[in-house]
mmCIF file with all atom_site columns, C-alpha atoms in Angstrom:
data_model
loop_
_atom_site.group_PDB
_atom_site.id
_atom_site.type_symbol
_atom_site.label_atom_id
_atom_site.label_alt_id
_atom_site.label_comp_id
_atom_site.label_asym_id
_atom_site.label_entity_id
_atom_site.label_seq_id
_atom_site.pdbx_PDB_ins_code
_atom_site.Cartn_x
_atom_site.Cartn_y
_atom_site.Cartn_z
_atom_site.occupancy
_atom_site.B_iso_or_equiv
_atom_site.pdbx_formal_charge
_atom_site.auth_seq_id
_atom_site.auth_comp_id
_atom_site.auth_asym_id
_atom_site.auth_atom_id
_atom_site.pdbx_PDB_model_num
ATOM 1   C CA . UNK A 1 1   ? -23.612 27.348 44.761 1.00 0.00 ? 7   UNK A CA 1
ATOM 2   C CA . UNK A 1 2   ? -22.426 23.350 43.284 1.00 0.00 ? 8   UNK A CA 1
ATOM 3   C CA . UNK A 1 3   ? -24.827 22.484 40.516 1.00 0.00 ? 9   UNK A CA 1
ATOM 4   C CA . UNK A 1 4   ? -24.824 19.115 38.972 1.00 0.00 ? 10  UNK A CA 1
ATOM 5   C CA . UNK A 1 5   ? -22.965 19.765 35.411 1.00 0.00 ? 11  UNK A CA 1
ATOM 6   C CA . UNK A 1 6   ? -24.021 17.393 32.337 1.00 0.00 ? 12  UNK A CA 1
ATOM 7   C CA . UNK A 1 7   ? -23.239 17.849 28.798 1.00 0.00 ? 13  UNK A CA 1
ATOM 8   C CA . UNK A 1 8   ? -26.836 17.874 26.992 1.00 0.00 ? 14  UNK A CA 1
ATOM 9   C CA . UNK A 1 9   ? -27.399 14.183 25.811 1.00 0.00 ? 15  UNK A CA 1
ATOM 10  C CA . UNK A 1 10  ? -26.888 12.493 30.156 1.00 0.00 ? 16  UNK A CA 1
ATOM 11  C CA . UNK A 1 11  ? -29.573 15.855 30.988 1.00 0.00 ? 17  UNK A CA 1
ATOM 12  C CA . UNK A 1 12  ? -31.937 15.186 29.362 1.00 0.00 ? 18  UNK A CA 1
ATOM 13  C CA . UNK A 1 13  ? -31.442 11.516 30.346 1.00 0.00 ? 19  UNK A CA 1
ATOM 14  C CA . UNK A 1 14  ? -31.130 12.298 33.918 1.00 0.00 ? 20  UNK A CA 1
ATOM 15  C CA . UNK A 1 15  ? -34.795 14.483 33.347 1.00 0.00 ? 21  UNK A CA 1
ATOM 16  C CA . UNK A 1 16  ? -36.531 11.419 31.773 1.00 0.00 ? 22  UNK A CA 1
ATOM 17  C CA . UNK A 1 17  ? -34.976 9.399  34.730 1.00 0.00 ? 23  UNK A CA 1
ATOM 18  C CA . UNK A 1 18  ? -36.753 12.072 37.136 1.00 0.00 ? 24  UNK A CA 1
ATOM 19  C CA . UNK A 1 19  ? -40.041 11.251 35.518 1.00 0.00 ? 25  UNK A CA 1
ATOM 20  C CA . UNK A 1 20  ? -40.198 7.960  35.590 1.00 0.00 ? 26  UNK A CA 1
ATOM 21  C CA . UNK A 1 21  ? -39.104 7.924  39.346 1.00 0.00 ? 27  UNK A CA 1
ATOM 22  C CA . UNK A 1 22  ? -42.324 10.352 39.627 1.00 0.00 ? 28  UNK A CA 1
ATOM 23  C CA . UNK A 1 23  ? -44.597 8.071  38.029 1.00 0.00 ? 29  UNK A CA 1
ATOM 24  C CA . UNK A 1 24  ? -44.468 11.214 34.574 1.00 0.00 ? 30  UNK A CA 1
ATOM 25  C CA . UNK A 1 25  ? -43.921 9.435  31.602 1.00 0.00 ? 31  UNK A CA 1
ATOM 26  C CA . UNK A 1 26  ? -42.370 12.815 29.876 1.00 0.00 ? 32  UNK A CA 1
ATOM 27  C CA . UNK A 1 27  ? -39.713 14.287 32.598 1.00 0.00 ? 33  UNK A CA 1
ATOM 28  C CA . UNK A 1 28  ? -37.690 15.791 29.807 1.00 0.00 ? 34  UNK A CA 1
ATOM 29  C CA . UNK A 1 29  ? -35.076 18.883 29.631 1.00 0.00 ? 35  UNK A CA 1
ATOM 30  C CA . UNK A 1 30  ? -37.868 22.007 29.732 1.00 0.00 ? 36  UNK A CA 1
ATOM 31  C CA . UNK A 1 31  ? -39.410 22.774 25.842 1.00 0.00 ? 37  UNK A CA 1
ATOM 32  C CA . UNK A 1 32  ? -40.147 26.411 26.301 1.00 0.00 ? 38  UNK A CA 1
ATOM 33  C CA . UNK A 1 33  ? -42.476 26.152 23.781 1.00 0.00 ? 39  UNK A CA 1
ATOM 34  C CA . UNK A 1 34  ? -44.720 29.455 25.022 1.00 0.00 ? 40  UNK A CA 1
ATOM 35  C CA . UNK A 1 35  ? -44.425 32.365 26.993 1.00 0.00 ? 41  UNK A CA 1
ATOM 36  C CA . UNK A 1 36  ? -46.056 30.576 30.605 1.00 0.00 ? 42  UNK A CA 1
ATOM 37  C CA . UNK A 1 37  ? -43.071 27.798 30.612 1.00 0.00 ? 43  UNK A CA 1
ATOM 38  C CA . UNK A 1 38  ? -40.944 30.806 29.745 1.00 0.00 ? 44  UNK A CA 1
ATOM 39  C CA . UNK A 1 39  ? -42.102 33.036 32.581 1.00 0.00 ? 45  UNK A CA 1
ATOM 40  C CA . UNK A 1 40  ? -42.252 30.008 34.826 1.00 0.00 ? 46  UNK A CA 1
ATOM 41  C CA . UNK A 1 41  ? -37.902 29.938 33.998 1.00 0.00 ? 47  UNK A CA 1
ATOM 42  C CA . UNK A 1 42  ? -37.303 33.125 34.189 1.00 0.00 ? 48  UNK A CA 1
ATOM 43  C CA . UNK A 1 43  ? -38.512 33.798 37.560 1.00 0.00 ? 49  UNK A CA 1
ATOM 44  C CA . UNK A 1 44  ? -36.323 30.132 37.982 1.00 0.00 ? 50  UNK A CA 1
ATOM 45  C CA . UNK A 1 45  ? -32.923 31.682 37.126 1.00 0.00 ? 51  UNK A CA 1
ATOM 46  C CA . UNK A 1 46  ? -33.382 35.350 37.836 1.00 0.00 ? 52  UNK A CA 1
ATOM 47  C CA . UNK A 1 47  ? -31.783 34.983 41.340 1.00 0.00 ? 53  UNK A CA 1
ATOM 48  C CA . UNK A 1 48  ? -29.134 32.501 40.347 1.00 0.00 ? 54  UNK A CA 1
ATOM 49  C CA . UNK A 1 49  ? -25.286 33.545 40.669 1.00 0.00 ? 55  UNK A CA 1
ATOM 50  C CA . UNK A 1 50  ? -22.630 31.906 39.622 1.00 0.00 ? 56  UNK A CA 1
ATOM 51  C CA . UNK A 1 51  ? -24.326 30.057 36.658 1.00 0.00 ? 57  UNK A CA 1
ATOM 52  C CA . UNK A 1 52  ? -23.755 31.492 32.949 1.00 0.00 ? 58  UNK A CA 1
ATOM 53  C CA . UNK A 1 53  ? -26.856 29.558 31.772 1.00 0.00 ? 59  UNK A CA 1
ATOM 54  C CA . UNK A 1 54  ? -28.637 25.834 32.205 1.00 0.00 ? 60  UNK A CA 1
ATOM 55  C CA . UNK A 1 55  ? -29.765 23.344 29.240 1.00 0.00 ? 61  UNK A CA 1
ATOM 56  C CA . UNK A 1 56  ? -32.938 23.477 28.215 1.00 0.00 ? 62  UNK A CA 1
ATOM 57  C CA . UNK A 1 57  ? -34.587 21.363 25.947 1.00 0.00 ? 63  UNK A CA 1
ATOM 58  C CA . UNK A 1 58  ? -34.578 22.579 21.676 1.00 0.00 ? 64  UNK A CA 1
ATOM 59  C CA . UNK A 1 59  ? -31.987 20.885 20.105 1.00 0.00 ? 65  UNK A CA 1
ATOM 60  C CA . UNK A 1 60  ? -31.165 21.351 16.374 1.00 0.00 ? 66  UNK A CA 1
ATOM 61  C CA . UNK A 1 61  ? -31.914 18.282 13.524 1.00 0.00 ? 67  UNK A CA 1
ATOM 62  C CA . UNK A 1 62  ? -31.503 18.554 10.842 1.00 0.00 ? 68  UNK A CA 1
ATOM 63  C CA . UNK A 1 63  ? -30.791 22.302 10.408 1.00 0.00 ? 69  UNK A CA 1
ATOM 64  C CA . UNK A 1 64  ? -34.057 22.738 12.355 1.00 0.00 ? 70  UNK A CA 1
ATOM 65  C CA . UNK A 1 65  ? -34.413 23.014 15.873 1.00 0.00 ? 71  UNK A CA 1
ATOM 66  C CA . UNK A 1 66  ? -36.520 20.634 17.917 1.00 0.00 ? 72  UNK A CA 1
ATOM 67  C CA . UNK A 1 67  ? -38.407 19.897 21.246 1.00 0.00 ? 73  UNK A CA 1
ATOM 68  C CA . UNK A 1 68  ? -36.242 18.134 24.004 1.00 0.00 ? 74  UNK A CA 1
ATOM 69  C CA . UNK A 1 69  ? -36.846 14.699 22.117 1.00 0.00 ? 75  UNK A CA 1
ATOM 70  C CA . UNK A 1 70  ? -35.675 15.837 19.210 1.00 0.00 ? 76  UNK A CA 1
ATOM 71  C CA . UNK A 1 71  ? -39.036 14.518 17.312 1.00 0.00 ? 77  UNK A CA 1
ATOM 72  C CA . UNK A 1 72  ? -41.381 17.674 17.492 1.00 0.00 ? 78  UNK A CA 1
ATOM 73  C CA . UNK A 1 73  ? -40.884 21.366 15.720 1.00 0.00 ? 79  UNK A CA 1
ATOM 74  C CA . UNK A 1 74  ? -41.220 24.186 18.163 1.00 0.00 ? 80  UNK A CA 1
ATOM 75  C CA . UNK A 1 75  ? -43.849 26.063 16.263 1.00 0.00 ? 81  UNK A CA 1
ATOM 76  C CA . UNK A 1 76  ? -41.669 28.813 16.237 1.00 0.00 ? 82  UNK A CA 1
ATOM 77  C CA . UNK A 1 77  ? -41.403 29.784 19.563 1.00 0.00 ? 83  UNK A CA 1
ATOM 78  C CA . UNK A 1 78  ? -37.888 30.706 20.107 1.00 0.00 ? 84  UNK A CA 1
ATOM 79  C CA . UNK A 1 79  ? -36.459 33.043 22.108 1.00 0.00 ? 85  UNK A CA 1
ATOM 80  C CA . UNK A 1 80  ? -32.842 34.696 21.462 1.00 0.00 ? 86  UNK A CA 1
ATOM 81  C CA . UNK A 1 81  ? -30.760 36.648 23.131 1.00 0.00 ? 87  UNK A CA 1
ATOM 82  C CA . UNK A 1 82  ? -30.006 37.936 19.398 1.00 0.00 ? 88  UNK A CA 1
ATOM 83  C CA . UNK A 1 83  ? -28.706 37.186 16.666 1.00 0.00 ? 89  UNK A CA 1
ATOM 84  C CA . UNK A 1 84  ? -24.979 37.398 17.502 1.00 0.00 ? 90  UNK A CA 1
ATOM 85  C CA . UNK A 1 85  ? -25.650 33.845 20.005 1.00 0.00 ? 91  UNK A CA 1
ATOM 86  C CA . UNK A 1 86  ? -27.196 31.332 16.898 1.00 0.00 ? 92  UNK A CA 1
ATOM 87  C CA . UNK A 1 87  ? -24.925 29.813 15.786 1.00 0.00 ? 93  UNK A CA 1
ATOM 88  C CA . UNK A 1 88  ? -22.416 28.457 18.331 1.00 0.00 ? 94  UNK A CA 1
ATOM 89  C CA . UNK A 1 89  ? -23.953 25.036 18.589 1.00 0.00 ? 95  UNK A CA 1
ATOM 90  C CA . UNK A 1 90  ? -26.667 22.486 18.345 1.00 0.00 ? 96  UNK A CA 1
ATOM 91  C CA . UNK A 1 91  ? -27.980 22.667 21.998 1.00 0.00 ? 97  UNK A CA 1
ATOM 92  C CA . UNK A 1 92  ? -29.721 25.400 23.941 1.00 0.00 ? 98  UNK A CA 1
ATOM 93  C CA . UNK A 1 93  ? -28.691 27.134 27.404 1.00 0.00 ? 99  UNK A CA 1
ATOM 94  C CA . UNK A 1 94  ? -30.886 30.000 28.975 1.00 0.00 ? 100 UNK A CA 1
ATOM 95  C CA . UNK A 1 95  ? -28.719 32.284 29.768 1.00 0.00 ? 101 UNK A CA 1
ATOM 96  C CA . UNK A 1 96  ? -29.194 33.982 32.816 1.00 0.00 ? 102 UNK A CA 1
ATOM 97  C CA . UNK A 1 97  ? -27.842 37.047 31.805 1.00 0.00 ? 103 UNK A CA 1
ATOM 98  C CA . UNK A 1 98  ? -30.062 37.668 29.737 1.00 0.00 ? 104 UNK A CA 1
ATOM 99  C CA . UNK A 1 99  ? -33.109 37.165 31.485 1.00 0.00 ? 105 UNK A CA 1
ATOM 100 C CA . UNK A 1 100 ? -33.994 33.386 30.185 1.00 0.00 ? 106 UNK A CA 1
ATOM 101 C CA . UNK A 1 101 ? -33.237 33.885 27.004 1.00 0.00 ? 107 UNK A CA 1
ATOM 102 C CA . UNK A 1 102 ? -31.462 31.341 24.300 1.00 0.00 ? 108 UNK A CA 1
ATOM 103 C CA . UNK A 1 103 ? -27.758 31.127 23.598 1.00 0.00 ? 109 UNK A CA 1
ATOM 104 C CA . UNK A 1 104 ? -26.959 28.242 21.061 1.00 0.00 ? 110 UNK A CA 1
ATOM 105 C CA . UNK A 1 105 ? -24.349 25.951 22.619 1.00 0.00 ? 111 UNK A CA 1
ATOM 106 C CA . UNK A 1 106 ? -22.035 23.430 21.884 1.00 0.00 ? 112 UNK A CA 1
ATOM 107 C CA . UNK A 1 107 ? -24.016 19.902 23.007 1.00 0.00 ? 113 UNK A CA 1
ATOM 108 C CA . UNK A 1 108 ? -20.580 18.169 24.906 1.00 0.00 ? 114 UNK A CA 1
ATOM 109 C CA . UNK A 1 109 ? -20.253 21.729 27.043 1.00 0.00 ? 115 UNK A CA 1
ATOM 110 C CA . UNK A 1 110 ? -20.923 20.293 30.668 1.00 0.00 ? 116 UNK A CA 1
ATOM 111 C CA . UNK A 1 111 ? -24.084 22.997 32.442 1.00 0.00 ? 117 UNK A CA 1
ATOM 112 C CA . UNK A 1 112 ? -26.832 22.880 35.180 1.00 0.00 ? 118 UNK A CA 1
ATOM 113 C CA . UNK A 1 113 ? -29.833 22.076 33.429 1.00 0.00 ? 119 UNK A CA 1
ATOM 114 C CA . UNK A 1 114 ? -33.516 22.152 34.516 1.00 0.00 ? 120 UNK A CA 1
ATOM 115 C CA . UNK A 1 115 ? -36.045 19.429 33.815 1.00 0.00 ? 121 UNK A CA 1
ATOM 116 C CA . UNK A 1 116 ? -39.889 19.906 33.485 1.00 0.00 ? 122 UNK A CA 1
ATOM 117 C CA . UNK A 1 117 ? -43.327 17.684 33.530 1.00 0.00 ? 123 UNK A CA 1
ATOM 118 C CA . UNK A 1 118 ? -46.410 17.578 31.392 1.00 0.00 ? 124 UNK A CA 1
ATOM 119 C CA . UNK A 1 119 ? -46.308 21.836 31.666 1.00 0.00 ? 125 UNK A CA 1
ATOM 120 C CA . UNK A 1 120 ? -44.823 22.764 34.940 1.00 0.00 ? 126 UNK A CA 1
ATOM 121 C CA . UNK A 1 121 ? -41.259 23.407 35.399 1.00 0.00 ? 127 UNK A CA 1
ATOM 122 C CA . UNK A 1 122 ? -40.666 20.803 38.531 1.00 0.00 ? 128 UNK A CA 1
ATOM 123 C CA . UNK A 1 123 ? -40.605 22.354 41.373 1.00 0.00 ? 129 UNK A CA 1
ATOM 124 C CA . UNK A 1 124 ? -37.366 23.092 43.445 1.00 0.00 ? 130 UNK A CA 1
ATOM 125 C CA . UNK A 1 125 ? -36.694 20.782 45.721 1.00 0.00 ? 131 UNK A CA 1
ATOM 126 C CA . UNK A 1 126 ? -37.022 18.477 42.723 1.00 0.00 ? 132 UNK A CA 1
ATOM 127 C CA . UNK A 1 127 ? -35.314 20.266 39.709 1.00 0.00 ? 133 UNK A CA 1
ATOM 128 C CA . UNK A 1 128 ? -31.900 18.676 38.705 1.00 0.00 ? 134 UNK A CA 1
ATOM 129 C CA . UNK A 1 129 ? -30.500 22.501 38.285 1.00 0.00 ? 135 UNK A CA 1
ATOM 130 C CA . UNK A 1 130 ? -30.354 22.611 42.691 1.00 0.00 ? 136 UNK A CA 1
ATOM 131 C CA . UNK A 1 131 ? -27.595 23.280 44.889 1.00 0.00 ? 137 UNK A CA 1
ATOM 132 C CA . UNK A 1 132 ? -25.840 19.624 45.383 1.00 0.00 ? 138 UNK A CA 1
ATOM 133 C CA . UNK A 1 133 ? -25.835 19.839 49.073 1.00 0.00 ? 139 UNK A CA 1
ATOM 134 C CA . UNK A 1 134 ? -29.744 20.456 49.162 1.00 0.00 ? 140 UNK A CA 1
ATOM 135 C CA . UNK A 1 135 ? -30.347 16.924 47.226 1.00 0.00 ? 141 UNK A CA 1
ATOM 136 C CA . UNK A 1 136 ? -28.231 15.320 50.029 1.00 0.00 ? 142 UNK A CA 1
#
């Protein structure tokens, strides 16, 4: 599969843009702030092959983890794969091999990404991280 790869800031901008196209003011990289969204994310990526992970919303600002807009605290819902995957960057990918658990990643890495609107992950035909051939 060939995915749309972008650094984290461009992926966030694309999700915001997709939200505006759908008349949704809060399109963004998926913010995994609770188990419901984590389970949706896990289902979405469990059968994906040939990709290590996808950008999700959390971003480190002043040594604190924030939601995708960089404004709100994550309120304690952190799904690190394990401690050795912390300390590698200021952005986060959902790691496919670990069922969507988080891995710190340098923000300039080129990765596919998953968008969210309101409290739902965008459907497969609308999500950024779909096979580009399906989007044409």
